[in-house]
XYZ file of C-alpha atoms in Angstrom:
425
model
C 5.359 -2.030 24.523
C 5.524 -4.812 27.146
C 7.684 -7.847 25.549
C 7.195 -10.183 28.673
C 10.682 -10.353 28.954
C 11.535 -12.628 26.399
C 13.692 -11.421 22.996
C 11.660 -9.755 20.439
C 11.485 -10.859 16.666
C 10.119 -9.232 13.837
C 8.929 -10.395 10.665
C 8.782 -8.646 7.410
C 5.310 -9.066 5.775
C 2.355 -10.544 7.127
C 1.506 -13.091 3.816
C -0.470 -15.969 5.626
C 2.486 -18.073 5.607
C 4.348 -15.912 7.928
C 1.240 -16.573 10.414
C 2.636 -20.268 10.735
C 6.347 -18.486 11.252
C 5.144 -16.613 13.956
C 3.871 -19.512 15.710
C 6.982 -21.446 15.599
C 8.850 -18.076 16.746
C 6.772 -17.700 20.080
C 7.215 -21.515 20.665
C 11.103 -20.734 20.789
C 10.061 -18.414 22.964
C 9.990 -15.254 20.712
C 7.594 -12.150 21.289
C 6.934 -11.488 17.706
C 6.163 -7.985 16.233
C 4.796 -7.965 12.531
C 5.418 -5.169 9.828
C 3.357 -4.779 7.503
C 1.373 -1.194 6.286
C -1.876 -3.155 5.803
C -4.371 -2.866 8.410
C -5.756 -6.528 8.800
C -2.700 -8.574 7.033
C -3.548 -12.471 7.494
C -0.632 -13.030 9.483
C -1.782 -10.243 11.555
C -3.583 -12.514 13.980
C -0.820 -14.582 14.768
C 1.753 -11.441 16.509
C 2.069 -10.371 19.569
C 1.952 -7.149 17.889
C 1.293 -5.653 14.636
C 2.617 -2.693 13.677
C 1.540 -0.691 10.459
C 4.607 0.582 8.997
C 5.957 -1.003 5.080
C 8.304 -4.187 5.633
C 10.285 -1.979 2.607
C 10.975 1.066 4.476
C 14.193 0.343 5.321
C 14.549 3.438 8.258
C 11.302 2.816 9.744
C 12.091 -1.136 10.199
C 15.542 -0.281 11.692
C 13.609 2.842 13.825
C 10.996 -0.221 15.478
C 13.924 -2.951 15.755
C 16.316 -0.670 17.722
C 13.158 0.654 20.373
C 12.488 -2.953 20.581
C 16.255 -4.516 20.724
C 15.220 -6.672 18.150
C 17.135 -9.921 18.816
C 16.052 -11.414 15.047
C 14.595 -9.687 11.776
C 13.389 -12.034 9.162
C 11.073 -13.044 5.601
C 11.246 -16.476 4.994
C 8.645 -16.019 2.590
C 9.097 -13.004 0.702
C 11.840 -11.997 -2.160
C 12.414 -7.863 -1.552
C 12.278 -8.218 2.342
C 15.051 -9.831 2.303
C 17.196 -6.797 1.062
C 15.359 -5.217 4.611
C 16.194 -7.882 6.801
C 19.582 -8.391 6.285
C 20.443 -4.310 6.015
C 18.641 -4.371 9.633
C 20.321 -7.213 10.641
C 23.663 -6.081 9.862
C 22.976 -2.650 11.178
C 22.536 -3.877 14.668
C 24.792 -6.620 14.523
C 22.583 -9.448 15.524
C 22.219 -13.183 13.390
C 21.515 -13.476 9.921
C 21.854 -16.018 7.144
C 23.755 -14.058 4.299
C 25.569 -10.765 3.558
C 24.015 -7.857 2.438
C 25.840 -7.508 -0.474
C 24.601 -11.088 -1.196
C 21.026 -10.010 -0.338
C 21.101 -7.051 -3.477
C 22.020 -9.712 -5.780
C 19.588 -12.326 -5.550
C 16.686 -9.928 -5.853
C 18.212 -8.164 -8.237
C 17.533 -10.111 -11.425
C 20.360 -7.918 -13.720
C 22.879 -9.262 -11.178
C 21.230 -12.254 -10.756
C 21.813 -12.840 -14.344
C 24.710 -11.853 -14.975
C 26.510 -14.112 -12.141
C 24.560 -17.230 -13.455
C 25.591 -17.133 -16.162
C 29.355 -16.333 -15.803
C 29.279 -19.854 -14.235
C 27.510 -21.612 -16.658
C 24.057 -21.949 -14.762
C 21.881 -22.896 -17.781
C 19.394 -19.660 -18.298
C 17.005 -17.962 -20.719
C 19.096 -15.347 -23.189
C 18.878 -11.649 -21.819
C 19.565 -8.563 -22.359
C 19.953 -5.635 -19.815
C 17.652 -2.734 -20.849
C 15.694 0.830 -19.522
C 13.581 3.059 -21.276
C 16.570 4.825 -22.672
C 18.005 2.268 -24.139
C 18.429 1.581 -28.048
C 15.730 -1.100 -28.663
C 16.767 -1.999 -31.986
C 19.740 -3.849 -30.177
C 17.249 -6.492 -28.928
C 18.377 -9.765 -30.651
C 16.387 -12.491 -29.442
C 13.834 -14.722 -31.117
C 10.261 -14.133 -30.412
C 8.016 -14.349 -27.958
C 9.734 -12.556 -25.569
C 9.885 -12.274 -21.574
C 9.768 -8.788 -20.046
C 10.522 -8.267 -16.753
C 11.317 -5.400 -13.971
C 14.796 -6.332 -12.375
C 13.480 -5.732 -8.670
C 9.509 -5.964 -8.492
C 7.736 -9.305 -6.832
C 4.177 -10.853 -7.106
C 4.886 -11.093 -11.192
C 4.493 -7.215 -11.136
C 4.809 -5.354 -14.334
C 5.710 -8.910 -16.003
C 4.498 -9.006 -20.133
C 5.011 -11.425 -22.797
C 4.720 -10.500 -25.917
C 5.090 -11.395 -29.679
C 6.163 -8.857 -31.982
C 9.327 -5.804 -31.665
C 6.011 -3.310 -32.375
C 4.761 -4.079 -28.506
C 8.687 -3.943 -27.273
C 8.655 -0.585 -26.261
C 5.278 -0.142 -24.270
C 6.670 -3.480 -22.394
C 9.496 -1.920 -21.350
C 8.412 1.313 -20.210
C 5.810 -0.808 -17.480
C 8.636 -3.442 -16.006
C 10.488 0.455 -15.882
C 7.831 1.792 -13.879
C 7.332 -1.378 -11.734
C 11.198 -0.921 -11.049
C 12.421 0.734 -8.031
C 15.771 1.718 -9.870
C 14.091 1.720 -13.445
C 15.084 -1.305 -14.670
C 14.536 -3.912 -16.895
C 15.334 -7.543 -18.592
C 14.485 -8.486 -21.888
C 14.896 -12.857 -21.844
C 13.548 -15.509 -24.446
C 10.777 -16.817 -23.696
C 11.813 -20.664 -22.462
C 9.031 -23.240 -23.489
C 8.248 -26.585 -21.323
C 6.960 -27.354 -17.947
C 7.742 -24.697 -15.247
C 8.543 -26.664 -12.344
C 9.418 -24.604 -8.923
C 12.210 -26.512 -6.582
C 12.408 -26.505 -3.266
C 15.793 -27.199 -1.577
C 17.605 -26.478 1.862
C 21.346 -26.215 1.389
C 23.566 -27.967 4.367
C 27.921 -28.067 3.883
C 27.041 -25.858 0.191
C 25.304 -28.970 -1.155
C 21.736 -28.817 -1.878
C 19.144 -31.663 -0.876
C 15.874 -31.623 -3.080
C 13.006 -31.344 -0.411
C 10.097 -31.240 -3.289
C 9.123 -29.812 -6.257
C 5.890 -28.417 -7.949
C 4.562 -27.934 -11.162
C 3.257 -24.639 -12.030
C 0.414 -24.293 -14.401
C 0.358 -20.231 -15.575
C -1.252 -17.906 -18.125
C 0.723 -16.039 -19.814
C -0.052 -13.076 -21.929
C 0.918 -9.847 -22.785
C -0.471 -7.887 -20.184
C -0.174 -9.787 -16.874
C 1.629 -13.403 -15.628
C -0.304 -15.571 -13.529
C 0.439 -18.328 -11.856
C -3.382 -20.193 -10.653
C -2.162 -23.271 -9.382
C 0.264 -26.143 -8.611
C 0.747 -30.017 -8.375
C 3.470 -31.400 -5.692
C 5.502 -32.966 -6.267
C 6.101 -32.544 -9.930
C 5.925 -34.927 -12.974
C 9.348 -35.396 -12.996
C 12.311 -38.168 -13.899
C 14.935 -39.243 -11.192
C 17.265 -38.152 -14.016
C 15.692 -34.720 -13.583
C 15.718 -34.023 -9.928
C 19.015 -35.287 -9.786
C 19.967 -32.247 -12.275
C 17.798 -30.003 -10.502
C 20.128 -30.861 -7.209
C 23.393 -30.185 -8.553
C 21.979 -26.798 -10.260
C 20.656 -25.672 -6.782
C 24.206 -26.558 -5.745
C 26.139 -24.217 -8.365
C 23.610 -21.581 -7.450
C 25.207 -21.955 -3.406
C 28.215 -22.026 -5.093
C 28.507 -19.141 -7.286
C 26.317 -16.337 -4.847
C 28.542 -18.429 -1.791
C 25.414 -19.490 0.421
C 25.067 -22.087 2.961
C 22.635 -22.904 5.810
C 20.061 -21.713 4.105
C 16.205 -22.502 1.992
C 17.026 -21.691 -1.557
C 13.955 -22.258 -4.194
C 13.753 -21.446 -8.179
C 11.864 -21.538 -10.710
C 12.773 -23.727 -13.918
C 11.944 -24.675 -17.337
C 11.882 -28.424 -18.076
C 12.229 -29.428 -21.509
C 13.754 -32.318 -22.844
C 16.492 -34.024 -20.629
C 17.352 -29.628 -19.995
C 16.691 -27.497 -16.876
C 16.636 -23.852 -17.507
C 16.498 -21.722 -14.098
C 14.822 -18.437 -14.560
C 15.105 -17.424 -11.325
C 15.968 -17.727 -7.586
C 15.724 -16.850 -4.062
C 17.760 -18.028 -0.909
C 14.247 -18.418 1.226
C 11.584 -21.081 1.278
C 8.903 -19.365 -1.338
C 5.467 -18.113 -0.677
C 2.029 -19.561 -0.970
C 1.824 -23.384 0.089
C 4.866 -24.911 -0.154
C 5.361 -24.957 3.607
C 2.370 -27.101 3.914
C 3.348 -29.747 1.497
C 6.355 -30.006 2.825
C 5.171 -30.966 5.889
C 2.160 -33.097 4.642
C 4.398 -35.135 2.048
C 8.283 -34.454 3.175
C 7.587 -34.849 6.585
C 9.921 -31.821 6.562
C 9.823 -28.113 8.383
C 11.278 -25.465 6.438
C 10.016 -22.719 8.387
C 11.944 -24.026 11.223
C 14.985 -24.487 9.165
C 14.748 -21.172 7.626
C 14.674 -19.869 11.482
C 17.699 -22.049 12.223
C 19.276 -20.516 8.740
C 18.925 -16.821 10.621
C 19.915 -18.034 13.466
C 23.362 -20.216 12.369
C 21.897 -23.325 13.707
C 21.996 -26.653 12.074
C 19.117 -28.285 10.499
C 18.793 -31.875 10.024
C 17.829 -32.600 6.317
C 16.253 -35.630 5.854
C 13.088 -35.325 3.546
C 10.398 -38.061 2.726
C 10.208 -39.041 -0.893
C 6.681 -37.877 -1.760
C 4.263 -40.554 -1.759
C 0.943 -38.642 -2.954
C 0.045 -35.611 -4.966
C -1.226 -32.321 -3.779
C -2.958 -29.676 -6.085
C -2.620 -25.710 -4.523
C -5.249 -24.286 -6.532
C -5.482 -20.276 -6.261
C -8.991 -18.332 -5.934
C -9.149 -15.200 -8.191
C -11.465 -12.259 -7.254
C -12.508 -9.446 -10.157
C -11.908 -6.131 -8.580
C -13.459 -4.579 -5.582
C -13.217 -4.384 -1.353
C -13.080 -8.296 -0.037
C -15.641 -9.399 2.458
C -15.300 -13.088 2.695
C -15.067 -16.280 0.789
C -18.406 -18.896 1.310
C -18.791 -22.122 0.653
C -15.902 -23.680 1.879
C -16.887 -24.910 5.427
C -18.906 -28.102 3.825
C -16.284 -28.713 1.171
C -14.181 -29.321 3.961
C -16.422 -31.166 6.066
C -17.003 -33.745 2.817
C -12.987 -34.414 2.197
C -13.393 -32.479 -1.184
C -10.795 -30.038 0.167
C -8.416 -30.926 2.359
C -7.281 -27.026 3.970
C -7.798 -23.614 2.797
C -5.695 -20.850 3.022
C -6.899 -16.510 3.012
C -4.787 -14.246 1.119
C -7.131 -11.761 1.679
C -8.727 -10.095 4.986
C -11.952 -8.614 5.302
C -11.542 -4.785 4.086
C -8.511 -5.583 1.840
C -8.708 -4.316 -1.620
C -8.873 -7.469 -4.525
C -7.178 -5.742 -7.662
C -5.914 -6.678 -11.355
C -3.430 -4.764 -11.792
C -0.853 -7.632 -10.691
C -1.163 -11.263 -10.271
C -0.565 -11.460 -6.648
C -3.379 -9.125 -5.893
C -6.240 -10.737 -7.348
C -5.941 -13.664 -5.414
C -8.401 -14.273 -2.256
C -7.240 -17.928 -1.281
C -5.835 -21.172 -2.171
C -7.197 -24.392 -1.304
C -5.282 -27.571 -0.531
C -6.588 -30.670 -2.103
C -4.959 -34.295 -1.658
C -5.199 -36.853 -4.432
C -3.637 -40.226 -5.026
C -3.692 -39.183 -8.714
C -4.604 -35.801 -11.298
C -7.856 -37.874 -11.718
C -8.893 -37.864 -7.998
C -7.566 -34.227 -7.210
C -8.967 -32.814 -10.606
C -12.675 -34.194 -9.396
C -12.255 -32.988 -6.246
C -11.517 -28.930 -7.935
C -14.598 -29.856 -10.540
C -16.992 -30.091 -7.374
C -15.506 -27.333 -5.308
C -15.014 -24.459 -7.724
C -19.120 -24.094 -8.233
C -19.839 -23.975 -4.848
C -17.663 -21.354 -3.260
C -18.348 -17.359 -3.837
C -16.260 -14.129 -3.000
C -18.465 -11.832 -1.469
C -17.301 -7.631 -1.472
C -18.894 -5.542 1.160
C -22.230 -5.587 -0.052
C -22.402 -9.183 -0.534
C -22.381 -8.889 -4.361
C -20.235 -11.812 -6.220
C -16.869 -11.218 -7.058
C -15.450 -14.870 -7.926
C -13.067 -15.051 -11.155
C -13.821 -18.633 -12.363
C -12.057 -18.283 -15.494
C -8.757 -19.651 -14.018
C -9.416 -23.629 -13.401
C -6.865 -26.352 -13.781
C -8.588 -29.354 -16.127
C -7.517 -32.603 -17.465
C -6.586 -30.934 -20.848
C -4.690 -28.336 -19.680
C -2.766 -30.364 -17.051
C -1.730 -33.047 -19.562
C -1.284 -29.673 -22.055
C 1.664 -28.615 -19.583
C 3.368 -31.551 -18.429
C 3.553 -32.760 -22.493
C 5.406 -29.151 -23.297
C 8.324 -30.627 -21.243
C 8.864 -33.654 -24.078
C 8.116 -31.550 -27.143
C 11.199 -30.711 -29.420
């Protein structure tokens, strides 16, 4: 319970980005607590402390901030923490970026919805539903999107095809739901590109972009991998600025990361959503590699009301963030990589996972084990580089028996597959 005298800060979540977090919090000096209910989170190692209580139990976060006199409570990372952070924050009156009130509507995707698109921030079609509601009243074209309005990790997520599968769709984004909830939005086809933005004087500045390659289906969303920055005109990005500048505008937010996820088609941007944070997974990393640019320390400057400097890099080479799936079971470790590392054929490697943690299905997020980091000067050079890694690494459960999913690997065909949706009329 000893904090060396220096102001405690707690993070929400121990995803492996939030390791690199921590580390930038004790260099300002920071003892750093973690929440998270897991017992071996990858961030885990990074704390001063770790204790194992949920990052969404709002009473037991305030409980451990308040024993500790908490001096900062962040998630720079993840969506539904944020609700935590800044009722916390507010509670005990110390910094923090936005409002509460603010906070329940950008993770809330009915609200998130509806203000969008009362000020004209182009969007999918939607329709506000739970299981009670009169189906028949659903007038959009399929395929459709199904969604929960609160969940993260693409939880309880389906696409599907025909009014006949409407019903069973609804009734699991209900149950993934913490109030029950649900959107039904057309299905927007063209390249999803994710942007990444800090805003500075309510004008956003484009830091980079990624293009997300995903399946899917009617059972499950899953996003496998990513190339940074994305295919993308000047024309584009330029549009993709201003947008992330109406989105400061109409949920009033400044100082702060703010990312979303788009549909490029044509000379069109569609957002589908957003989040006033930096995103998960890798983003950090290219950032720094290709931006020259630290969001993690401008997301702790956006908690703490200091300024941040924006002045990103253009991009000058290409990164793919390829994901590694695991079928279900109890995660050991992940073999193989050492010498792909060693040759140049990856460039870093990321864990998702931590020995004991459970790999499951059920949603996207948990199925994932890693994500490795490989640099090309073009798809050609990055694409050979996944072609000779993917064979030679393994997921090993407890008793060493194999538990990789290769079934999920970016090619050539699929790559030029998804960037070619964004012309197609």
């Amino acid at each position: 319970m000893n904090n060396e005298g220096k102001p405690v800060a707690l993070v929400l979540g121990g995803i492996f980005p939030h390791a690199e977090l921590l580390r930038k919090l004790k260099k300002r000096g920071y003892y750093t607590i973690l929440v998270d209910y897991f017992e071996n989170p990858p961030a885990a190692s990074a704390a001063d402390e770790h204790s194992r209580e949920s990052a969404m139990d709002y009473e037991a976060v305030l409980k451990i901030a308040k024993e500790r006199n908490a001096k900062l409570v962040m998630s720079s990372c993840l969506d539904q923490q944020i609700v935590i952070a800044m009722q916390v924050s507010e509670a005990l009156g110390i910094p923090h970026p936005f409002s509460v009130d603010t906070a329940l509507k950008v993770t809330n995707k009915r609200y998130m919805k509806k203000i969008m698109t009362s000020y004209g921030i182009p969007t999918a079609r939607y329709y506000e539903i739970d299981e009670n509601a009169d189906l028949s009243q659903v007038d959009i074209d399929y395929p459709i999107i199904v969604k929960p309005v609160d969940s993260c990790g693409a939880a309880g997520v389906s696409k599907i095809e025909d009014p006949s599968e409407l019903a069973d769709a609804v009734k699991k984004a209900c149950h993934w739901s913490r109030t029950n909830d649900a959107i039904v939005e057309e299905f927007k086809k063209g390249m999803e590109v994710s942007v990444y933005t800090f805003i500075k004087n309510k004008k956003a500045h484009v830091v980079t972009t990624s293009q997300r390659i995903s399946v899917i289906d009617k059972d499950m969303a899953k996003c496998f991998c990513a190339v940074s920055p994305a295919p993308i005109s000047e024309a584009i990005r330029t549009k993709m600025e201003d947008i992330a500048t109406s989105l400061a505008e109409a949920f009033d937010l400044d100082n702060t990361p703010l990312f979303y996820q788009s549909i490029v088609k044509g000379d069109d941007v569609f957002v589908i959503e957003f989040s006033p944070r930096m995103g998960g997974g890798l983003c950090y990393r290219t950032m720094q590699l290709n931006a020259e640019f630290e969001m993690l320390d401008a997301s702790i400057n956006s908690y703490l009301g200091e300024e941040t400097v924006v002045n990103p890099k253009r991009e000058d080479k290409y990164f793919l963030i390829h994901q590694v799936h695991g079928k279900d079971g109890i995660f050991d470790h992940l073999e193989g990589y050492e010498e792909l590392i060693k040759e140049g054929i990856i460039k870093e490697i990321f864990p998702m996972k931590t020995k004991g943690m459970e790999i499951s299905n059920e949603k996207s997020s948990s199925s994932r084990t890693a994500m490795l980091l490989i640099e090309g000067k073009d798809s050609d050079e990055f694409l050979r580089k996944l072609d000779e890694a993917m064979p030679r690494l393994e997921i090993r459960d407890i008793d060493g028996k194999p538990l990789m999913d290769r079934s999920l690997h970016l090619t050539k065909k699929i790559l030029e597959d998804n960037i070619n949706a964004a012309s197609e009329i």
